[in-house]
Amino acid sequence: MNRISSFRAALVVLVPMMAIALGGAALAQSPAPSASPAASPAASPAPAASPTPAPAASVAPVPPPAETKSPADPPATAQSPSPPPPAVSVQTADPFGEEFTLAPKKVVIMKGTANWDAAFDTLIESFKALTALLDKQGIKASGNSMIVYTSTDDNGFTYLAQIPVDQEPKNLAKNMSMGNSPDGKALKFVHRGSYDNMDNTYEAITNHLDDKKLEAKDTFIEEYITDPLKTAEDKLVINVYVPLK
């Protein structure tokens, strides 16, 4: 959650002190001087003294009220819009029995046989041989490595190790050839984990076919999404395709 800091301006009001200097009280008019006792009865009364006008009261100028000032709000810090938080990656359920159409690919093929006890090691040796052939001739794989099981029994199985290529390699060994990978409609399943745990996956596949009353061909394909030569066996991700009749 992005925290956005904001500033709140403190409003300070300066109350002006209006100093009004009032002048002294207006001077009172001076009383007329009292007349001297008459020297004689006939003496004319002294004329009354002209009153001296009182000076105007001196009033200090009143200063205009001081301007009320508010301190300027601190400038808001310009903030770039924060990027949205990364989307949470949600692990969705792997496809299980999803209908899929296999497209044929040009592949270099190595034929082999293996017993169940050393099945994975045998498959790895086939992938190594095919990879060494391609590396020697500077040819890069154009897709994921595959195993096509052509027959199985209680003791072992026969298989075709396949690597898709765009360029046909030369000087193939006797058990190697060029061809196309399987194509057509199939059901897709996903296995995660070691090859030794494939039995659980295939048991679930068999139960799925029985429940759906689907009839599969006598072959099935494993596509190694993770490179079996570089990935720890317990981290393997393998798509299993079951072609349907």
Short mmCIF file of C-alpha atoms in Angstrom, two decimals:
data_model
loop_
_atom_site.label_atom_id
_atom_site.label_comp_id
_atom_site.label_asym_id
_atom_site.label_seq_id
_atom_site.Cartn_x
_atom_site.Cartn_y
_atom_site.Cartn_z
CA MET A 1 0.00 0.00 0.00
CA ASN A 2 1.50 3.32 -1.01
CA ARG A 3 1.79 5.85 1.70
CA ILE A 4 1.34 9.42 0.57
CA SER A 5 2.65 12.05 3.02
CA SER A 6 0.69 15.30 3.18
CA PHE A 7 1.41 18.50 5.01
CA ARG A 8 -1.16 20.49 6.85
CA ALA A 9 -0.46 24.22 6.97
CA ALA A 10 -0.49 25.80 10.42
CA LEU A 11 -2.42 28.99 10.22
CA VAL A 12 -0.89 31.69 12.39
CA VAL A 13 -2.92 34.86 12.74
CA LEU A 14 -1.07 37.92 13.87
CA VAL A 15 -3.50 40.10 15.77
CA PRO A 16 -2.42 43.69 15.24
CA MET A 17 -2.08 45.84 18.25
CA MET A 18 -3.56 49.18 17.35
CA ALA A 19 -1.66 51.75 19.33
CA ILE A 20 -3.69 54.86 19.49
CA ALA A 21 -1.83 57.64 21.15
CA LEU A 22 -4.36 60.06 22.37
CA GLY A 23 -3.21 63.58 22.93
CA GLY A 24 -3.56 65.35 26.23
CA ALA A 25 -6.90 66.76 27.20
CA ALA A 26 -7.89 69.89 25.47
CA LEU A 27 -6.57 72.80 27.31
CA ALA A 28 -9.33 74.69 29.17
CA GLN A 29 -9.85 78.27 28.32
CA SER A 30 -7.93 80.55 30.69
CA PRO A 31 -10.39 82.59 32.87
CA ALA A 32 -10.37 86.29 32.36
CA PRO A 33 -8.17 88.07 34.92
CA SER A 34 -10.12 89.55 37.76
CA ALA A 35 -10.42 93.33 37.64
CA SER A 36 -8.36 95.35 40.02
CA PRO A 37 -10.34 97.19 42.67
CA ALA A 38 -11.62 100.31 41.13
CA ALA A 39 -9.46 103.30 41.85
CA SER A 40 -12.40 105.46 41.57
CA PRO A 41 -16.04 105.01 41.07
CA ALA A 42 -15.81 106.60 37.71
CA ALA A 43 -13.15 104.34 36.46
CA SER A 44 -14.14 102.47 33.34
CA PRO A 45 -14.28 98.76 33.70
CA ALA A 46 -11.28 97.06 32.25
CA PRO A 47 -12.04 95.47 28.98
CA ALA A 48 -12.40 91.72 29.16
CA ALA A 49 -9.36 89.89 27.96
CA SER A 50 -9.82 88.15 24.66
CA PRO A 51 -9.97 84.48 25.29
CA THR A 52 -6.96 82.70 23.90
CA PRO A 53 -8.15 79.92 21.67
CA ALA A 54 -7.22 76.55 23.06
CA PRO A 55 -4.73 74.70 20.92
CA ALA A 56 -6.15 71.80 18.99
CA ALA A 57 -5.66 68.53 20.73
CA SER A 58 -2.72 66.71 19.27
CA VAL A 59 -3.92 63.25 18.24
CA ALA A 60 -1.34 60.68 17.21
CA PRO A 61 -2.06 59.23 13.77
CA VAL A 62 -3.74 55.88 14.02
CA PRO A 63 -1.69 53.28 12.16
CA PRO A 64 -3.60 51.14 9.74
CA PRO A 65 -4.35 47.70 11.12
CA ALA A 66 -1.47 45.40 10.54
CA GLU A 67 -2.16 42.97 7.72
CA THR A 68 -3.08 39.60 8.99
CA LYS A 69 -0.59 37.21 7.50
CA SER A 70 -0.82 33.50 7.24
CA PRO A 71 2.41 31.66 6.67
CA ALA A 72 2.42 30.17 3.24
CA ASP A 73 1.57 26.55 3.12
CA PRO A 74 4.71 24.50 2.60
CA PRO A 75 4.91 23.64 -1.05
CA ALA A 76 3.55 20.19 -1.60
CA THR A 77 6.24 17.87 -2.69
CA ALA A 78 5.59 16.82 -6.23
CA GLN A 79 5.14 13.09 -6.23
CA SER A 80 5.18 10.89 -9.22
CA PRO A 81 2.28 8.48 -9.35
CA SER A 82 3.39 5.30 -7.72
CA PRO A 83 3.39 2.30 -9.99
CA PRO A 84 0.69 -0.21 -9.22
CA PRO A 85 1.85 -3.10 -7.08
CA PRO A 86 2.94 -6.10 -9.08
CA ALA A 87 0.19 -8.48 -9.83
CA VAL A 88 0.19 -11.41 -7.52
CA SER A 89 1.06 -14.52 -9.36
CA VAL A 90 -1.66 -17.09 -8.79
CA GLN A 91 -0.85 -20.69 -9.48
CA THR A 92 -3.72 -22.00 -11.51
CA ALA A 93 -4.47 -25.68 -11.73
CA ASP A 94 -2.47 -27.51 -14.35
CA PRO A 95 -4.38 -28.90 -17.32
CA PHE A 96 -5.61 -32.41 -16.64
CA GLY A 97 -7.30 -34.12 -19.52
CA GLU A 98 -7.45 -30.97 -21.63
CA GLU A 99 -8.17 -31.56 -25.30
CA PHE A 100 -5.15 -30.67 -27.38
CA THR A 101 -4.13 -30.90 -31.03
CA LEU A 102 -0.51 -31.84 -31.64
CA ALA A 103 1.19 -30.20 -34.61
CA PRO A 104 3.94 -32.19 -36.37
CA LYS A 105 7.50 -30.89 -36.00
CA LYS A 106 10.68 -31.84 -37.79
CA VAL A 107 12.79 -33.74 -35.26
CA VAL A 108 16.06 -35.57 -34.96
CA ILE A 109 15.33 -38.96 -33.42
CA MET A 110 17.27 -41.49 -31.37
CA LYS A 111 15.74 -44.92 -30.86
CA GLY A 112 16.35 -46.83 -27.66
CA THR A 113 15.21 -49.37 -25.10
CA ALA A 114 15.30 -49.17 -21.32
CA ASN A 115 14.30 -51.10 -18.23
CA TRP A 116 12.23 -49.39 -15.60
CA ASP A 117 14.94 -49.40 -12.93
CA ALA A 118 17.24 -47.21 -15.04
CA ALA A 119 14.59 -45.50 -17.14
CA PHE A 120 15.43 -41.86 -16.44
CA ASP A 121 19.19 -42.34 -16.71
CA THR A 122 18.73 -44.03 -20.09
CA LEU A 123 16.56 -41.22 -21.39
CA ILE A 124 19.09 -38.63 -20.21
CA GLU A 125 21.87 -40.42 -22.09
CA SER A 126 19.81 -40.27 -25.29
CA PHE A 127 19.18 -36.55 -24.86
CA LYS A 128 22.91 -36.00 -24.24
CA ALA A 129 23.84 -37.86 -27.42
CA LEU A 130 21.38 -35.87 -29.54
CA THR A 131 22.43 -32.57 -27.96
CA ALA A 132 26.13 -33.33 -28.55
CA LEU A 133 25.38 -34.02 -32.23
CA LEU A 134 23.54 -30.73 -32.64
CA ASP A 135 26.16 -28.71 -30.72
CA LYS A 136 28.96 -30.14 -32.85
CA GLN A 137 27.22 -28.93 -36.00
CA GLY A 138 26.09 -25.62 -34.54
CA ILE A 139 22.39 -26.48 -34.75
CA LYS A 140 20.02 -25.18 -32.10
CA ALA A 141 16.92 -26.98 -30.95
CA SER A 142 13.69 -25.31 -32.06
CA GLY A 143 11.50 -26.81 -29.35
CA ASN A 144 11.34 -28.92 -26.21
CA SER A 145 12.84 -32.38 -25.96
CA MET A 146 10.35 -35.24 -26.19
CA ILE A 147 10.08 -38.93 -25.49
CA VAL A 148 7.64 -41.03 -27.50
CA TYR A 149 6.93 -44.40 -25.90
CA THR A 150 6.31 -46.98 -28.62
CA SER A 151 5.79 -50.06 -26.44
CA THR A 152 5.92 -51.04 -22.77
CA ASP A 153 5.85 -54.19 -20.67
CA ASP A 154 6.60 -55.16 -17.10
CA ASN A 155 10.36 -55.11 -17.63
CA GLY A 156 10.84 -51.95 -19.64
CA PHE A 157 9.95 -50.03 -22.79
CA THR A 158 11.06 -48.90 -26.21
CA TYR A 159 11.12 -45.22 -27.02
CA LEU A 160 12.07 -42.48 -29.43
CA ALA A 161 14.00 -39.53 -28.02
CA GLN A 162 13.23 -36.49 -30.16
CA ILE A 163 14.53 -32.92 -30.38
CA PRO A 164 12.82 -30.44 -32.76
CA VAL A 165 15.16 -28.73 -35.25
CA ASP A 166 14.83 -26.34 -38.16
CA GLN A 167 17.99 -27.58 -39.83
CA GLU A 168 18.72 -31.21 -40.62
CA PRO A 169 21.96 -32.45 -39.03
CA LYS A 170 24.46 -34.62 -40.89
CA ASN A 171 26.45 -37.72 -39.99
CA LEU A 172 23.73 -39.33 -37.92
CA ALA A 173 24.57 -42.42 -35.88
CA LYS A 174 22.97 -45.76 -36.76
CA ASN A 175 20.27 -45.43 -34.12
CA MET A 176 19.48 -41.85 -35.20
CA SER A 177 17.20 -40.56 -37.95
CA MET A 178 15.15 -37.59 -39.06
CA GLY A 179 11.37 -37.57 -38.95
CA ASN A 180 8.26 -35.82 -37.64
CA SER A 181 6.88 -35.73 -34.14
CA PRO A 182 3.39 -37.19 -33.50
CA ASP A 183 0.38 -35.11 -34.50
CA GLY A 184 -3.38 -35.22 -34.10
CA LYS A 185 -5.86 -35.02 -31.26
CA ALA A 186 -4.71 -35.87 -27.76
CA LEU A 187 -5.42 -35.20 -24.12
CA LYS A 188 -2.93 -33.07 -22.22
CA PHE A 189 -1.82 -33.73 -18.64
CA VAL A 190 0.94 -32.09 -16.58
CA HIS A 191 3.43 -33.78 -14.28
CA ARG A 192 5.58 -31.87 -11.79
CA GLY A 193 8.39 -33.52 -9.91
CA SER A 194 10.76 -36.41 -10.37
CA TYR A 195 10.53 -39.05 -13.06
CA ASP A 196 10.20 -41.70 -10.34
CA ASN A 197 6.83 -40.21 -9.39
CA MET A 198 5.47 -40.50 -12.91
CA ASP A 199 3.63 -43.66 -11.86
CA ASN A 200 1.17 -41.56 -9.84
CA THR A 201 0.53 -39.33 -12.83
CA TYR A 202 -0.08 -42.22 -15.19
CA GLU A 203 -2.38 -43.90 -12.68
CA ALA A 204 -4.44 -40.70 -12.54
CA ILE A 205 -4.45 -40.57 -16.35
CA THR A 206 -5.70 -44.14 -16.56
CA ASN A 207 -8.50 -43.40 -14.10
CA HIS A 208 -9.46 -40.30 -16.08
CA LEU A 209 -9.70 -42.27 -19.33
CA ASP A 210 -11.81 -44.93 -17.65
CA ASP A 211 -14.17 -42.38 -16.13
CA LYS A 212 -14.63 -40.63 -19.48
CA LYS A 213 -14.81 -43.93 -21.36
CA LEU A 214 -12.08 -42.74 -23.73
CA GLU A 215 -9.89 -45.08 -25.77
CA ALA A 216 -6.24 -44.11 -26.18
CA LYS A 217 -3.73 -45.25 -28.76
CA ASP A 218 -0.88 -47.52 -27.81
CA THR A 219 1.57 -44.66 -27.50
CA PHE A 220 2.02 -41.58 -25.37
CA ILE A 221 4.34 -38.58 -25.47
CA GLU A 222 6.27 -36.73 -22.80
CA GLU A 223 7.33 -33.17 -23.57
CA TYR A 224 10.01 -31.87 -21.20
CA ILE A 225 9.10 -28.24 -20.50
CA THR A 226 12.16 -27.92 -18.26
CA ASP A 227 15.50 -28.96 -19.74
CA PRO A 228 16.16 -32.45 -18.32
CA LEU A 229 19.93 -31.94 -18.71
CA LYS A 230 19.98 -28.82 -16.54
CA THR A 231 17.04 -29.17 -14.16
CA ALA A 232 17.07 -31.00 -10.85
CA GLU A 233 14.97 -34.12 -11.21
CA ASP A 234 12.51 -33.08 -8.50
CA LYS A 235 11.91 -29.79 -10.35
CA LEU A 236 10.92 -31.32 -13.67
CA VAL A 237 7.81 -30.12 -15.49
CA ILE A 238 6.58 -32.58 -18.11
CA ASN A 239 3.55 -32.38 -20.38
CA VAL A 240 2.07 -35.80 -21.04
CA TYR A 241 0.05 -36.21 -24.25
CA VAL A 242 -2.22 -39.19 -24.73
CA PRO A 243 -3.33 -39.56 -28.38
CA LEU A 244 -6.90 -40.77 -28.76
CA LYS A 245 -8.22 -43.29 -31.24
#
